[in-house]
Coordinates of C-alpha atoms in Angstrom, one line a residue:
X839 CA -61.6 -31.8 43.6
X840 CA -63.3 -30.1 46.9
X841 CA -60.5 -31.1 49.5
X842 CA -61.5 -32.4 52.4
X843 CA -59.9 -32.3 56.8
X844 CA -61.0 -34.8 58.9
X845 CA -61.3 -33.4 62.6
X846 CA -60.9 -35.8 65.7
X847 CA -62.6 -33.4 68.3
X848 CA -62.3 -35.2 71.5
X849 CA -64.0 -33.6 73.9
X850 CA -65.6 -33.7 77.2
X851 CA -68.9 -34.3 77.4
X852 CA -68.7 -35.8 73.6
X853 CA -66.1 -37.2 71.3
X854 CA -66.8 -37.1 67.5
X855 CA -65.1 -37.0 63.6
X856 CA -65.5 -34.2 61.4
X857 CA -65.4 -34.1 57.5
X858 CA -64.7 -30.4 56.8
X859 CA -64.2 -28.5 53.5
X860 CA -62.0 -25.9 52.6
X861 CA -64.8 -23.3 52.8
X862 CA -65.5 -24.2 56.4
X863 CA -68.8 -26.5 55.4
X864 CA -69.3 -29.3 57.1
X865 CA -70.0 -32.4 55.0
X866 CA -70.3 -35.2 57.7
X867 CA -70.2 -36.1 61.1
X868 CA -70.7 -38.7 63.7
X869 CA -70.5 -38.2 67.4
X870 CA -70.8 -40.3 70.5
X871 CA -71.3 -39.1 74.6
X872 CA -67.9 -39.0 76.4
X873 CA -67.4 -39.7 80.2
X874 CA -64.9 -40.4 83.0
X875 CA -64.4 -43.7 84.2
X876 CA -63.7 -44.7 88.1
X877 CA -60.0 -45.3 88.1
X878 CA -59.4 -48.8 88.8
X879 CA -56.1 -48.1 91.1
X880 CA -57.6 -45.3 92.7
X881 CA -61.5 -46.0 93.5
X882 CA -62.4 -42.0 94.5
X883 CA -60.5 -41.2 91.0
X884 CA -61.5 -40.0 87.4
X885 CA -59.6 -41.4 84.3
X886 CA -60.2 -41.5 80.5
X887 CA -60.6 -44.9 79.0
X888 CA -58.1 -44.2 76.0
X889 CA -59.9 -47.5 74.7
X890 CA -63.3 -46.8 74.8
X891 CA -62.6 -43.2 73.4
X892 CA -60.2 -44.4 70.3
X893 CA -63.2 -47.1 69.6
X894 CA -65.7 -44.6 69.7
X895 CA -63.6 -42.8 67.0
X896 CA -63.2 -45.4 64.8
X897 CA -66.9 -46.0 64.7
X898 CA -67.2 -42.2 64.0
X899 CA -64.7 -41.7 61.3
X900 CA -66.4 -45.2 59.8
X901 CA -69.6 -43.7 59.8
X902 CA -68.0 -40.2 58.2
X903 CA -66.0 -41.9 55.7
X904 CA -68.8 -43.6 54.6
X905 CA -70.4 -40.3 53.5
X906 CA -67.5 -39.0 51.6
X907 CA -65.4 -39.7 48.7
X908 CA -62.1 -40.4 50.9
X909 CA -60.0 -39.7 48.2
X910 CA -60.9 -35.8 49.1
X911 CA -59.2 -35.9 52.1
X912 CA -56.0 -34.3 52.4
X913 CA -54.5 -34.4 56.3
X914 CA -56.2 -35.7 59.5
X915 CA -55.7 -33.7 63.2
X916 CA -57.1 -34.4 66.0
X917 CA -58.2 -31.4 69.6
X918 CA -58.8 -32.3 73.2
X919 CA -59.5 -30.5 76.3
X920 CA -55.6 -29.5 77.9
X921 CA -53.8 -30.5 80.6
X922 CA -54.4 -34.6 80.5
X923 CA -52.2 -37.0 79.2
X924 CA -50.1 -40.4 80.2
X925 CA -47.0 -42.1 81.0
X926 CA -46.1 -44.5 77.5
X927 CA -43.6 -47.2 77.3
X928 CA -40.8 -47.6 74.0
X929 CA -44.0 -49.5 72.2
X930 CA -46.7 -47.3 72.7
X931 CA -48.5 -48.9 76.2
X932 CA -50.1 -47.1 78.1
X933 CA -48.3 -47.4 82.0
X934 CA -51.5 -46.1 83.9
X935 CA -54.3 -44.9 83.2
X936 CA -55.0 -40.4 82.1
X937 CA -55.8 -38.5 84.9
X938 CA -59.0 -36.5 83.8
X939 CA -58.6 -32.8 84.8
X940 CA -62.0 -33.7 86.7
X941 CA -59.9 -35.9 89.1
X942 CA -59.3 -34.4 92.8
X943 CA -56.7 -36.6 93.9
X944 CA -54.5 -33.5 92.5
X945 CA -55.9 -31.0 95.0
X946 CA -53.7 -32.1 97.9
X947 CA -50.3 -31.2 95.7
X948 CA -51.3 -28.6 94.7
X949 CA -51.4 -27.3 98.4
X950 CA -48.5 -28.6 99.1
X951 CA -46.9 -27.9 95.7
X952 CA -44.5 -25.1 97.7
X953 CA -41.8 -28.3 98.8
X954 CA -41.0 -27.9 95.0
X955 CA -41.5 -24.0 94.0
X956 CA -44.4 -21.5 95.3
X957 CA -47.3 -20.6 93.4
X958 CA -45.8 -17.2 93.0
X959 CA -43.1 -18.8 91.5
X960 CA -44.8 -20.9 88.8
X961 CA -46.9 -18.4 87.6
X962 CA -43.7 -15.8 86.9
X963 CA -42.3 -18.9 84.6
X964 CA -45.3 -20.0 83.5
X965 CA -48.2 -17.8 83.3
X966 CA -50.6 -20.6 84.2
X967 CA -52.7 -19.7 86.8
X968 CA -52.6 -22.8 89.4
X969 CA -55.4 -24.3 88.7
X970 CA -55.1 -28.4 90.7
X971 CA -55.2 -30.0 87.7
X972 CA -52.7 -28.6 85.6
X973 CA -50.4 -30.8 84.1
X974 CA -47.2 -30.4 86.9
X975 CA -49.6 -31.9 88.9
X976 CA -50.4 -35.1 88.0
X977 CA -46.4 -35.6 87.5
X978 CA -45.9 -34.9 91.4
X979 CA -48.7 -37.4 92.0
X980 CA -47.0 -39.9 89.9
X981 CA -43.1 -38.7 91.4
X982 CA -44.7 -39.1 95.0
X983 CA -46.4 -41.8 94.4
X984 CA -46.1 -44.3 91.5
X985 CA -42.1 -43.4 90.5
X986 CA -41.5 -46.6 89.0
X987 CA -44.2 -45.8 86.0
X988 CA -41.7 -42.8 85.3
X989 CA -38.6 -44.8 85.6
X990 CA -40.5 -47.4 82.9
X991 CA -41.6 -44.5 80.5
X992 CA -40.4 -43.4 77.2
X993 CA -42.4 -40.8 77.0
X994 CA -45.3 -38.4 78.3
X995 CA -47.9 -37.8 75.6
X996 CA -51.1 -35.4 76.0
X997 CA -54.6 -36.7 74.7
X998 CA -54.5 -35.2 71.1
X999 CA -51.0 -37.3 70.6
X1000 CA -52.2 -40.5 72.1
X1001 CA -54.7 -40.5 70.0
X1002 CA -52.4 -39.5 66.9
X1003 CA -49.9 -42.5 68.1
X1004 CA -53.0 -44.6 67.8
X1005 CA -53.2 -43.1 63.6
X1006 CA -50.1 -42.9 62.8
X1007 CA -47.4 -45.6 65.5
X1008 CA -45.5 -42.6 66.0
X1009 CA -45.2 -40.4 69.4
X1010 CA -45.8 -36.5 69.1
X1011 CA -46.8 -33.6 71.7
X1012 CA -47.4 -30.4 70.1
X1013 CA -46.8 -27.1 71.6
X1014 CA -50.5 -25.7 72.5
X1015 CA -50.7 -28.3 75.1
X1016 CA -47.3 -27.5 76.5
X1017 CA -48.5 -24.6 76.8
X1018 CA -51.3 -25.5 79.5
X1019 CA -49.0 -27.7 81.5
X1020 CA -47.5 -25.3 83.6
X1021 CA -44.3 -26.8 82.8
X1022 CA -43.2 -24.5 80.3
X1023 CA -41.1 -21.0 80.3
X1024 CA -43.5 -18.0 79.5
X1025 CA -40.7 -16.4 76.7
X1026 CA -39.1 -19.5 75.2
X1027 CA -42.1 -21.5 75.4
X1028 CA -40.4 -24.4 75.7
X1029 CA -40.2 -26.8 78.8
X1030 CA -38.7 -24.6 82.1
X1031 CA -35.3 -26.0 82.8
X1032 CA -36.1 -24.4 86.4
X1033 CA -39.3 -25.9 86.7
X1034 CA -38.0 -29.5 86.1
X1035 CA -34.6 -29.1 88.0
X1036 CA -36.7 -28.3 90.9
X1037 CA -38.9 -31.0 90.5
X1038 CA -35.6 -34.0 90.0
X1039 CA -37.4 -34.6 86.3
X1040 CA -36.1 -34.5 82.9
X1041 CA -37.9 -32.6 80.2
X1042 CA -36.9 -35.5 78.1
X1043 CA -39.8 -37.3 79.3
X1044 CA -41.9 -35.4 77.0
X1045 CA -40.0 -36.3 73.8
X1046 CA -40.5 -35.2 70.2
X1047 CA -42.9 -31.7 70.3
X1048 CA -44.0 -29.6 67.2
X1049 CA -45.4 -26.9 66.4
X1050 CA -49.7 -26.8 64.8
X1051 CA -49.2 -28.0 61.5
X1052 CA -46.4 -30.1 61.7
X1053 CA -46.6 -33.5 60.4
X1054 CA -46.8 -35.9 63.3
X1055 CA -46.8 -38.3 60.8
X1056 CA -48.9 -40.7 58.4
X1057 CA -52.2 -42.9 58.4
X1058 CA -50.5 -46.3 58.9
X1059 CA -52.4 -49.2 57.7
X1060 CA -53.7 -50.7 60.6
X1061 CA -55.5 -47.2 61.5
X1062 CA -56.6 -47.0 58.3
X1063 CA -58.7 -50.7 58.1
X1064 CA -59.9 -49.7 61.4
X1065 CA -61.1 -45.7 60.6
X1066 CA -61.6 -46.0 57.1
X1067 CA -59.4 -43.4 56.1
X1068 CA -56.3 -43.6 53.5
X1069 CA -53.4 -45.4 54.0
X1070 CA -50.7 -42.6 54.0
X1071 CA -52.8 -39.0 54.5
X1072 CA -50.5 -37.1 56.7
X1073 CA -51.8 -36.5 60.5
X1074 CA -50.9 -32.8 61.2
X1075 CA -50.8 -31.6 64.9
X1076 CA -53.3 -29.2 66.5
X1077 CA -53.9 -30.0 70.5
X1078 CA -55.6 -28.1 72.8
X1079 CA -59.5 -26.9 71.6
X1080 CA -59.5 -23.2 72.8
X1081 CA -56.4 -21.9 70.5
X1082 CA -57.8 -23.6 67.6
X1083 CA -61.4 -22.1 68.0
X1084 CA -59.8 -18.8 68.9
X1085 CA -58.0 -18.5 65.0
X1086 CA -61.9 -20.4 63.6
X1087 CA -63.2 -17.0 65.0
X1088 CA -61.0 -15.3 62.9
X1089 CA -59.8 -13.5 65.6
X1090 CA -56.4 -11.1 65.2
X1091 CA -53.9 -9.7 68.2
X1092 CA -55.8 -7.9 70.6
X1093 CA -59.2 -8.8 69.5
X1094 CA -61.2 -10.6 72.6
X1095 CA -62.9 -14.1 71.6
X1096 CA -65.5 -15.4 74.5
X1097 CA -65.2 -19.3 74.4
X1098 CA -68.7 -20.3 75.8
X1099 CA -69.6 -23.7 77.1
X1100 CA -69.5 -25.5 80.1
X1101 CA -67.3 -23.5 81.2
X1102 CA -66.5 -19.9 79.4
X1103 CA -63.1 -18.8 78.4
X1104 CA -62.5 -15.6 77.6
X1105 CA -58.9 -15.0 75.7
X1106 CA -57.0 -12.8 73.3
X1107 CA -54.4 -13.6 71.1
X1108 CA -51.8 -11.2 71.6
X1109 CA -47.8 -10.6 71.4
X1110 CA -46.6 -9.6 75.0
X1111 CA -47.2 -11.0 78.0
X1112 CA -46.6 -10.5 81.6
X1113 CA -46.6 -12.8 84.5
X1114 CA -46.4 -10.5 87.5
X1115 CA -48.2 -10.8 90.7
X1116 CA -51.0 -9.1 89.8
X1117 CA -52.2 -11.0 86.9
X1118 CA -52.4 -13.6 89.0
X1119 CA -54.6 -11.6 91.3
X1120 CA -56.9 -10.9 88.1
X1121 CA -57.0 -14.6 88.1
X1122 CA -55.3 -14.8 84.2
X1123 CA -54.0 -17.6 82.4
X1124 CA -51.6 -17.5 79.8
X1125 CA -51.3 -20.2 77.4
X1126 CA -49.3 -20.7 74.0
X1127 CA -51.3 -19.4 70.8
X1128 CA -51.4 -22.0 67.8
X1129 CA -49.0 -19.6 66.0
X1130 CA -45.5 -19.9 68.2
X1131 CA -44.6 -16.9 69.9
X1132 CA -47.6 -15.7 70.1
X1133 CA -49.6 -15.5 73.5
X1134 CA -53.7 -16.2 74.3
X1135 CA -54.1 -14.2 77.6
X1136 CA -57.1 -15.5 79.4
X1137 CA -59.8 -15.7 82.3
X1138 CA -61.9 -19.5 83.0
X1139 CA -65.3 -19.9 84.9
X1140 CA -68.2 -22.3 85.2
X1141 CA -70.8 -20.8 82.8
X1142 CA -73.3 -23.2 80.9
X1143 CA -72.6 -25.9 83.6
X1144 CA -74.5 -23.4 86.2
X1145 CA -77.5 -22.6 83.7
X1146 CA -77.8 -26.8 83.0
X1147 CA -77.6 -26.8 86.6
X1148 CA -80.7 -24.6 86.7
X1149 CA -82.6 -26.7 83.6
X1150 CA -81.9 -29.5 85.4
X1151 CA -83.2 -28.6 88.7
X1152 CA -86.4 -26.2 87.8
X1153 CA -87.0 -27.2 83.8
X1154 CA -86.7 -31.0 84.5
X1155 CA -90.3 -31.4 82.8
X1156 CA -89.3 -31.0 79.8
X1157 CA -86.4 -31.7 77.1
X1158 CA -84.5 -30.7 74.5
X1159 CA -85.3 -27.5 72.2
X1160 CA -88.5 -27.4 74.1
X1161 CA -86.9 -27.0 77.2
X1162 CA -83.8 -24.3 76.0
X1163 CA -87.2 -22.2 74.5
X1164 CA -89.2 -22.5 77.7
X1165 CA -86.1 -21.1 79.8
X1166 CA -85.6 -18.3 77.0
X1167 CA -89.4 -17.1 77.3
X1168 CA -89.8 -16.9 80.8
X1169 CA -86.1 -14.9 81.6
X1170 CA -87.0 -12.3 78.4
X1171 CA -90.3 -11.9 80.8
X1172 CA -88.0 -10.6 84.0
X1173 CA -86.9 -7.3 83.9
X1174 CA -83.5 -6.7 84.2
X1175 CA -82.1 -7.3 87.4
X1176 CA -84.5 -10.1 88.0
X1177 CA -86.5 -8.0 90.0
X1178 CA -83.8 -8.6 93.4
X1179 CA -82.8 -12.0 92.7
X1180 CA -79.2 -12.5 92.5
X1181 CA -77.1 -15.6 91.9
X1182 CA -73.5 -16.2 93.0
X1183 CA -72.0 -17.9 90.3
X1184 CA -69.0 -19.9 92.3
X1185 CA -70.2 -23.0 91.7
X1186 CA -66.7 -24.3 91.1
X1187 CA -65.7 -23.9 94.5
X1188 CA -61.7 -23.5 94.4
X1189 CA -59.4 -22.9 97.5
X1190 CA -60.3 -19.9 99.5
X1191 CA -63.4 -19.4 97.9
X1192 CA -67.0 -20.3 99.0
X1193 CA -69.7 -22.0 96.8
X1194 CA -72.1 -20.4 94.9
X1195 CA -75.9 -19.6 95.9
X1196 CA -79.2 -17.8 95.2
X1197 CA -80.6 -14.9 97.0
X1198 CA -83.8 -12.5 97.0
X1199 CA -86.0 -15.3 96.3
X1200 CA -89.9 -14.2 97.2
X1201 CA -92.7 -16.2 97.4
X1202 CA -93.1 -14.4 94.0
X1203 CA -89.6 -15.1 92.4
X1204 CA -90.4 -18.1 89.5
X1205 CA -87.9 -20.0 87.8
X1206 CA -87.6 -17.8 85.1
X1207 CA -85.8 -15.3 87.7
X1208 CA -83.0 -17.7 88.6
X1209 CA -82.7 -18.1 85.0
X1210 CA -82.5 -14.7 84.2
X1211 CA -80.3 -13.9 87.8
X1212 CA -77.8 -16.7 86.5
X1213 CA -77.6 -15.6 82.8
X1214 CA -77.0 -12.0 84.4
X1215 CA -74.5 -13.5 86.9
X1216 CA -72.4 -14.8 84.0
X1217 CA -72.2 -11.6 82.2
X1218 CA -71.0 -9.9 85.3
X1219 CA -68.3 -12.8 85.5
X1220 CA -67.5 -11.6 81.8
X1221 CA -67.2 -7.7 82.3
X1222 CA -65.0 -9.1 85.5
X1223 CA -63.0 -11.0 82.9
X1224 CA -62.7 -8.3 80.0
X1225 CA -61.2 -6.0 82.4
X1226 CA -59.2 -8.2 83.5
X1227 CA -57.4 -9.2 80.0
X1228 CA -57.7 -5.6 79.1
X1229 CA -55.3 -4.9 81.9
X1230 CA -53.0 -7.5 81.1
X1231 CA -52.8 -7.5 77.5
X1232 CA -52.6 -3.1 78.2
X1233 CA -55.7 -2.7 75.3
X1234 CA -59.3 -1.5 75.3
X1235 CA -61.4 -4.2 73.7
X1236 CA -63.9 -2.4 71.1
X1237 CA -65.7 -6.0 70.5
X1238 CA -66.1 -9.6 71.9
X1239 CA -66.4 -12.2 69.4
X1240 CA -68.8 -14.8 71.2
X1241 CA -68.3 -18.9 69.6
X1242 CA -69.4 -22.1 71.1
X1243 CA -73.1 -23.7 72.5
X1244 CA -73.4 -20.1 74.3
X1245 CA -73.4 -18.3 71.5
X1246 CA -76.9 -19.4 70.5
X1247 CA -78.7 -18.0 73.0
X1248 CA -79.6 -14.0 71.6
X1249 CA -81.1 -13.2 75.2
X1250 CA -77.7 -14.2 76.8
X1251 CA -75.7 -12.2 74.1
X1252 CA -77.6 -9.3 74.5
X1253 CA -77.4 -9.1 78.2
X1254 CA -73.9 -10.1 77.6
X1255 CA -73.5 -6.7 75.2
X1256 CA -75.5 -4.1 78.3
X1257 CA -73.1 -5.4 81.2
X1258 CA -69.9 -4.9 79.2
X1259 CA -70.8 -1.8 77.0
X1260 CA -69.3 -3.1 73.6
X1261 CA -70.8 -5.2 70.9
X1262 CA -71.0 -9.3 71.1
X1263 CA -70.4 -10.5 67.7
X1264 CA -71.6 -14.2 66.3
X1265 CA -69.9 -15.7 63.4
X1266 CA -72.3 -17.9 61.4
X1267 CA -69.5 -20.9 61.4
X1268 CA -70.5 -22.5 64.5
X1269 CA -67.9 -24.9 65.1
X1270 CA -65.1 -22.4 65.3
X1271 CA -63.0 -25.3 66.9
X1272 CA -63.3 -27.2 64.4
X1273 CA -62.9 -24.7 61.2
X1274 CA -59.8 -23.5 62.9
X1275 CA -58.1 -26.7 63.6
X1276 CA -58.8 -27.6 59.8
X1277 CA -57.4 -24.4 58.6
X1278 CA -53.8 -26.1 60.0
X1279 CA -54.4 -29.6 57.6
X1280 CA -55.3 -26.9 54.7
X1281 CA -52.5 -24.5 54.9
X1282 CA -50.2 -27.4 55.8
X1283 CA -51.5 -29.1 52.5
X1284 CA -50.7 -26.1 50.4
X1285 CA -54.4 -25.2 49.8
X1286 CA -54.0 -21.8 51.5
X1287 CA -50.9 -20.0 52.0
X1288 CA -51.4 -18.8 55.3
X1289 CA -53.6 -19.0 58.0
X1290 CA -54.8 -15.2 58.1
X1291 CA -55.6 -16.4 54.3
X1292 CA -57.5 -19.0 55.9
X1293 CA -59.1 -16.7 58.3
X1294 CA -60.6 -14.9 55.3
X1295 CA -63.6 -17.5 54.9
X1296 CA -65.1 -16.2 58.5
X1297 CA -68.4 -14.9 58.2
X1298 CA -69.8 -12.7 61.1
X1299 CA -73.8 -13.7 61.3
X1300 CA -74.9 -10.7 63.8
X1301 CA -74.2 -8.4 65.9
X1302 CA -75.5 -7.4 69.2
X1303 CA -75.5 -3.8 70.2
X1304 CA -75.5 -2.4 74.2
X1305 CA -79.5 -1.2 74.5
X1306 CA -78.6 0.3 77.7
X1307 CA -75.7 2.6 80.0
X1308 CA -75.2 0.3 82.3
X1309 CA -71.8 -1.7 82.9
X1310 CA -73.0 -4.4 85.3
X1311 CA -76.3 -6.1 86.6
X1312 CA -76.5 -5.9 90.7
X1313 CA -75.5 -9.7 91.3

């Protein structure tokens, strides 16, 4: 018998269930568009409707168990975006509503976040960079201004474990979202006694918390008439996206892997790390890797959001694959440097730090210069980040393994290889997120013995190779 993970991936522009293989082949699917909601307590704020995305799910995994012999399937996990979660009482109920990381109501304590510990501080225990809507937070929101939720709470779970209370009754975090919270110690990683004495909080509040793989436990019987899927399969814990696509690249210590989507993460897995003011200068972020005690060292920016930005605002006559070609043709038209046009690619304006914006423009420039001046723009932003990572991590990258939607695009990966001077590699497994979330159920099922075993089934598709000398693109 061919075994079988199912994959929750709950992401944020789509939420969908996964049938995977043990070969990394993907045997069904079923996805659905996700979205905030208006948060009904606080008009200008962004929540997720745990509701609406559980029964989304369950239509998904209906659909996908539909397709299969369920009998095949050996564990269930489930991956989310980082950072967001909710206050739960003793049986399960949600006390308010999660706080989407797109929320800004978090933007004023972060400012003020210094009443309870500088920045400075945080980072040297945490290695988080201070982004507003890290995980510590929405906690001071709730401490300052809804304290009776936490008095009421049992527990604080993060997305992947509300959804895998809703499979299994029982309440779980799991270390890889811990480790975006910036609640946690940097060397123990485990929850900063510091950090919470400082803040009047108990860790407690976060309860049980395993490690990937763990059992976090079984398919009751409710979840099962409602998803389709066995009574009793085990639910094993993965958590946040970007480790688990990290190890579905394959990717060992040291070895750069260039998350690209909405926004692009560049990380590393590696063994050391430092949280000294000058990584936080570099702007790094240092999360937990899915393998504890290991370290993903990392740099976050807007990318695909500023090139849909562009299709939507000079390509918005046409659609789908049409469109992506259209916007391919014309850029592989513009020489490089898009003859003068340059694009600023701070379009996430953050504190201290101005929008983006277009310059050079002629009464010759065409769309398919902006296109080409953004994709050229982002590559910049990535040389920016390699260096970064390679000064933190203390190694010189020799390749960048290149996964997610951005990884499609052969124009963008070979611009991508002339700005930083070092092959971009594509693996032909395109949902790396996936695989490597899966390679958890099947090494915590006994089908392979470890996960660099696991690792094994990567397959690299191409490889593209610097054509010119030149480091970066005038931007």
């Amino acid at each position: 018998m061919n075994p079988l993970a199912i994959i929750f991936d709950c992401g944020a522009t789509n939420v969908r269930v996964v049938a995977i293989d043990a070969q990394g082949k993907i045997e069904a699917q079923q996805s659905y568009p996700n979205q905030t909601d208006i948060d009904p307590n606080f008009p200008e704020g962004r929540i997720w409707n745990l509701d609406v995305i559980w029964n989304k799910l369950v239509r998904a995994c209906k659909a996908v168990t539909s397709q299969i012999d369920p009998q095949r399937i050996v564990g269930v996990t489930t991956t989310t975006f980082g950072v967001d979660g909710t206050f739960v009482d003793a049986q399960g109920n949600l006390l308010y509503p999660i706080i989407s990381w797109q929320c800004s109501r978090t933007v004023p304590v972060l400012e003020n976040i210094d009443k309870y510990l500088s920045k400075s501080e945080l980072y040297s225990e945490s290695g988080v960079y201070p982004y507003n809507f890290n995980t510590i937070n929405k906690l001071i929101w709730f401490k300052e201004n809804h304290p009776e939720i936490i008095n009421k709470a049992e527990t604080f779970l993060f997305m992947p474990s509300l959804l895998n209370m809703k499979l299994t009754g029982l309440k779980c975090n799991d270390n890889t979202m811990i480790g975006t919270s910036m609640l946690a110690n940097q060397s123990s990683q485990n929850l900063s006694k510091k950090i919470f004495e400082k803040l009047q909080l108990s860790p407690d509040i976060f309860g049980r918390i395993g490690n990937s793989g763990d059992v976090a436990g079984k398919v009751t019987a409710s979840a099962s008439q409602q998803t389709g899927l066995p009574e009793g399969v085990p639910v094993y814990l993965a958590g946040h996206d970007t480790q688990f696509a990290i190890i579905g690249s394959g990717a060992d210590i040291n070895q750069p892997v260039l998350s690209s989507g909405t926004w692009e993460i560049l990380m590393t897995r590696s063994e050391k790390t430092t949280t000294s003011s000058q990584e936080m200068d570099l702007g790094i972020t240092t999360e937990f890797d899915a393998e504890k005690g290991k370290y993903n060292i990392g740099v976050n920016y807007v990318a695909s959001g500023i090139l849909e930005w562009i299709k939507n605002n000079f390509y918005g006559n046409l659609s789908g694959s049409e469109c992506y070609e259209t916007m391919i043709r014309e850029a592989e038209q513009i020489p490089q440097g898009a003859e003068g046009v340059r694009l600023n690619p701070n379009f996430y304006a953050t504190q201290g730090v101005s929008g983006g914006s277009i310059e050079g423009l002629t009464l010759n420039t065409t769309r398919g210069h902006i296109y080409r001046a953004g994709l050229e723009a982002l590559a910049n932003k990535l040389k920016e980040a390699l260096v970064s990572i390679e000064k933190a991590g203390k190694f010189k990258a020799e390749s960048i393994i290149c996964v997610g939607g951005g990884s499609k695009n052969a124009l963008w990966n070979q611009i991508r290889a002339d700005v930083c001077g070092i092959p971009i590699k594509v693996i032909e497994q395109k949902e790396t997120t996936v695989l490597g979330a899966s390679f958890y159920v099947f090494t915590s099922a006994g089908i392979f013995s470890s996960i660099k075993e696991a690792q094994k089934i990567v397959k690299q598709s191409s490889i593209f190779y610097p054509k010119t000398k030149t480091t970066s693109i005038k931007s």
